[in-house]
Amino acid sequence: METKGRRLLQTRNSPLTQSFTLYNSPGLETTPREHISRLLRPRYFIACAVSLIALTLCASYIPLLTASFRERQSAQRVPLAAQDILRRCAGLRAVPGPLTNFLARDRSDRFEPGTRATLIKNVTLWTGARNGTEIVYGDILLDKGLVRGIGDIPESLYAEHDTDVVDAKGGWVTPGLVDLHTHLGLMSAPLMAGALDYSSSHGPILPWLRSVDGLNTHDEGFALAVAGGVTSVQVVPGNENVIGESAAFMVKLRKTAERSPTSMLIEPPYALNGSKPDPNLPLRWRHLKQACGESVRAYGNRMDTMWALRSAYAEARSVRDAQDAFCARAEAGLWNEIEGQDYPGDVRWEALVDVLRGRVKVSTHCSEEVDLDAIVRLTQEFRFPIASIHGAHEAYLTPGVLKKTYGGIPTIALFADNSRYKREAYRGSEFAPRILADNGFPVVMKSDHPELNSRYLQFEAQQAHYYAGLPPHLALASVTSVPAAAAGLLHRIGILREGADADVVLWDSHPLQLGATPRKVWIDGILQVGNDSDHILIGPGKTAPEWQEPPEVPEFDREREAVVKWDGLPPLASNRTIAGRVAFRNVKEVFLRQGGDSAGVVSPHGLDGEAGVTHVIVDRGRVTCVGPVCEGEGRNAEAVMDLRGGTIAPGMMSFGSALGIEEIESEPSSSDGTRFEPLREDVPRVLGDIGAVVRVDDALAFGTRNALIAHRAGVTYATTSFVRSPLFLRDKFMGGLSATFRTGAPHALDRTAIIKPITALHVSIGRAPPASYHSETASLSTQIATLRHLLLEGEDPRTQTGEWFKKAADGTIPLVIDVSSADIMATLIRLKNEVEEKRGTYMRMVFSRATEAHLLAEEIAHAGVGVILSPARQFPWSWDDRKILAGPPLTNDTALAILLKHEVTVALGVWEAYHVQQTRFDVGMAILDSNNWINKRQAYELVSTNLEKLLDLEGWIGDMGDLVAYEGGSALDFTSKPVAIASPARALVEVL
């Protein structure tokens, strides 16, 4: 029987032979005669003969081939763990991310049983959605750790449950803030030697370490950060290691019922506890921190750093390739080829292997162009993406380079103004966020806690809005949705939507207003801050409608363009000076210096912002007329400046930083250098002074960028000593003789450059810091005994030590003591009384830093001791600093308010030279933190005439002190910028 399409040869399970088939072709049927006739044709005969031979050979060979193949298949020894191996190999193709229906969950994995639902009514809700442009008016419902409803909430959703109801009264609600770069829990407050888990000293490449293993849940910084609205943070190791720890972790700042570090983690990777991923669930993102540049120089130079990185990733690539080869054989069923082999892996390198597989959100800390370029090349060589670049001080100068990063452009995580503390940060700019945003980069503002207190993360976003002109929606996104996305967690934090985590902040004003304070903070739907039973008064002075709008910030377009044009170092000289008459129009606030016995700040004619605008005439640097009557005098002015509702106020003074004696904090070649410490080492005889008392005016450097930037920001004076308040440097007793100088002066020989060459004598007294550059620090009792000796018996008055401590004991020069602890302050007050009684003198003693001074406010006032709170916003840095008064929303009072209420003469200082330009904002926040108990006149005195009183400068500055003109609004908020400085001592007006 003839069958069309009949297969002549077929070998079952033999792929090779399946191609050797022959079919009768339909439509070619012939009669037998015709067929025989064709076969007899020579051409056909030859062809058929060849075909027959070929088929015969194939028929004899193919069974042999098939038998061999079957033998190999049947001979594979399949291991018992084959299914586990295949599952593990299949997992290599898994991609991290949430479930597709994640937002449909009915409760959070972080839900604490017994938590009541919360309905927040009448909110103005910035959700973070739609690139930060979505604003919803209505209500928000929190239940089972989730956002369950937004907008118009049906009563049926909550009526049958126990629900707490909060009336926001139209207040702003945002997602909880996300800080992408902190060391919370690793540098725990107060810092102590037993809990310093910041970095490892065991080598540059340590990807096998995990930050969660050092996460201290007792860190007092957690509660302070939450008080600022921060609900989630990335905890990363320090920058001293090239790859410090494989597992940076995203952490919720709520202490859980379990009270463990593990329970605070957000979506910890499955490998954390050795468990295997559920094949039915997607992988979770891992997080890793690596660094380059100056921070890692303990292990070599930049070339060493990049070789260390390349070597590590080459090792990881070898492991990855071995895994791929192993799995390729397993999945092909070639078990014999991998018999006796374990799955290739190395716990030391598994994190970097995951980096190469695109399963890790890598945070890279690099700042300078050379380092950024090297990191981009590294990503291209090993083909892995970077989620975020931190520090990135020169990123705004190299956007084209960063766009070449493998896998797409990274998020850039920045400070607002922390620059110039290292060489690699020297070209950093407060205008960088806007420049980067204009170039298409997602921008994050970070704290690097405790470099900056994470509590004030929102202040970084506010500055990005103020200086950089970052639009409000991007400024808010920079501390919410953008860092959440960079961490791979946008599905649950950073945006408020139904199904997201119930991390919510209710603010007392628009979040971009200076001093915006959380009224209430929820994490996982659990109230953390703002319990009504605490009776904390928050935002009583913020009732005007403008507080609920983003501030109208000035333009800095010219400055932003200049910083790029000049490669990060634009000229800082004034535009021009005017020696004649200048008329200032449309001035809303005027605060002038008042000399004489009643030295201070006054507001003539009540021009404190409550009345309308007026005119001010300045002739040869001095105010000669204030009020409407001055309009006629302005007709003959050399220049007329419209301040558009702005302010004229005293030039401010900085105290406490190294302004003027160093250009770059960590660069020895730009500073005074190492001084002798008499309580730790013998002072060379050639110095001729056992105490090694030296003078700041001998080391002053003018024209530093920090000083000139401070000058342009309205801080026209500075008093600088050799005392360094930052924690890790506080180990020198002798602080030398301070000097007061003009920040904008060109050099020391300028007539008005040095205001007072010897201003005060300084010492530092406190317990040993937990970490120091020196292994031996004199005991507290030794420090006190030394000070008693120097003030009572004294050294030879012909020496510097003898002369100046005698003057301090006699009260002819202020003695400024850097001290934090209330106990030590009490001892110093007793010592002051002892010296005064025995010597019959009156000492001018001042406590600087003075963290716990509020505990002795009455006693300090009675003793006649002045106080310089430095920094203005307190933090429990050390054991001596731990008893802070945090202010709203945690306490009603602040240390500043308590001291002023007890009539202590108080001033404000600052630690870091690069932060001096923010002095006026520190003062503005001090007003708001006091719930407006402090008025503007008192506020200006905190950084001008009060410092002059404490440092005996009244006769040196007084009513001849500078005045600064601000355009646009109050000098103490985000509406204005300095535009001119009137200087009576120089007889001119400087136009900035």
mmCIF file of C-alpha atoms in Angstrom, residues 48 118 134 141 152 155 170 172 175 202 236 359 385 398 411 540 567 572 662 685 757 764 770 803 926:
data_model
loop_
_atom_site.group_PDB
_atom_site.id
_atom_site.type_symbol
_atom_site.label_atom_id
_atom_site.label_comp_id
_atom_site.label_asym_id
_atom_site.label_seq_id
_atom_site.Cartn_x
_atom_site.Cartn_y
_atom_site.Cartn_z
ATOM 1 C CA CYS A 48 19.172 6.987 -7.940
ATOM 2 C CA THR A 118 -5.720 56.606 62.219
ATOM 3 C CA GLU A 134 0.456 65.641 42.851
ATOM 4 C CA LEU A 141 -6.505 56.713 56.390
ATOM 5 C CA ASP A 152 -12.528 61.290 50.136
ATOM 6 C CA GLU A 155 -16.900 56.161 56.513
ATOM 7 C CA GLY A 170 -5.426 72.110 56.224
ATOM 8 C CA TRP A 172 0.705 69.814 54.933
ATOM 9 C CA PRO A 175 5.605 60.884 53.089
ATOM 10 C CA HIS A 202 41.256 45.315 58.457
ATOM 11 C CA VAL A 236 26.158 52.727 55.481
ATOM 12 C CA ARG A 359 20.877 42.685 42.097
ATOM 13 C CA PRO A 385 25.074 49.823 37.360
ATOM 14 C CA THR A 398 31.022 66.455 34.891
ATOM 15 C CA THR A 411 21.095 59.341 41.365
ATOM 16 C CA PRO A 540 2.206 78.931 67.374
ATOM 17 C CA ASP A 567 35.168 75.440 37.164
ATOM 18 C CA LEU A 572 34.135 86.310 45.206
ATOM 19 C CA GLU A 662 42.627 77.235 57.552
ATOM 20 C CA ARG A 685 62.565 75.642 75.491
ATOM 21 C CA PRO A 757 44.481 91.196 67.551
ATOM 22 C CA SER A 764 39.087 73.500 76.475
ATOM 23 C CA PRO A 770 35.974 58.286 72.512
ATOM 24 C CA GLU A 803 50.930 87.210 81.436
ATOM 25 C CA ALA A 926 16.346 79.742 66.867
#
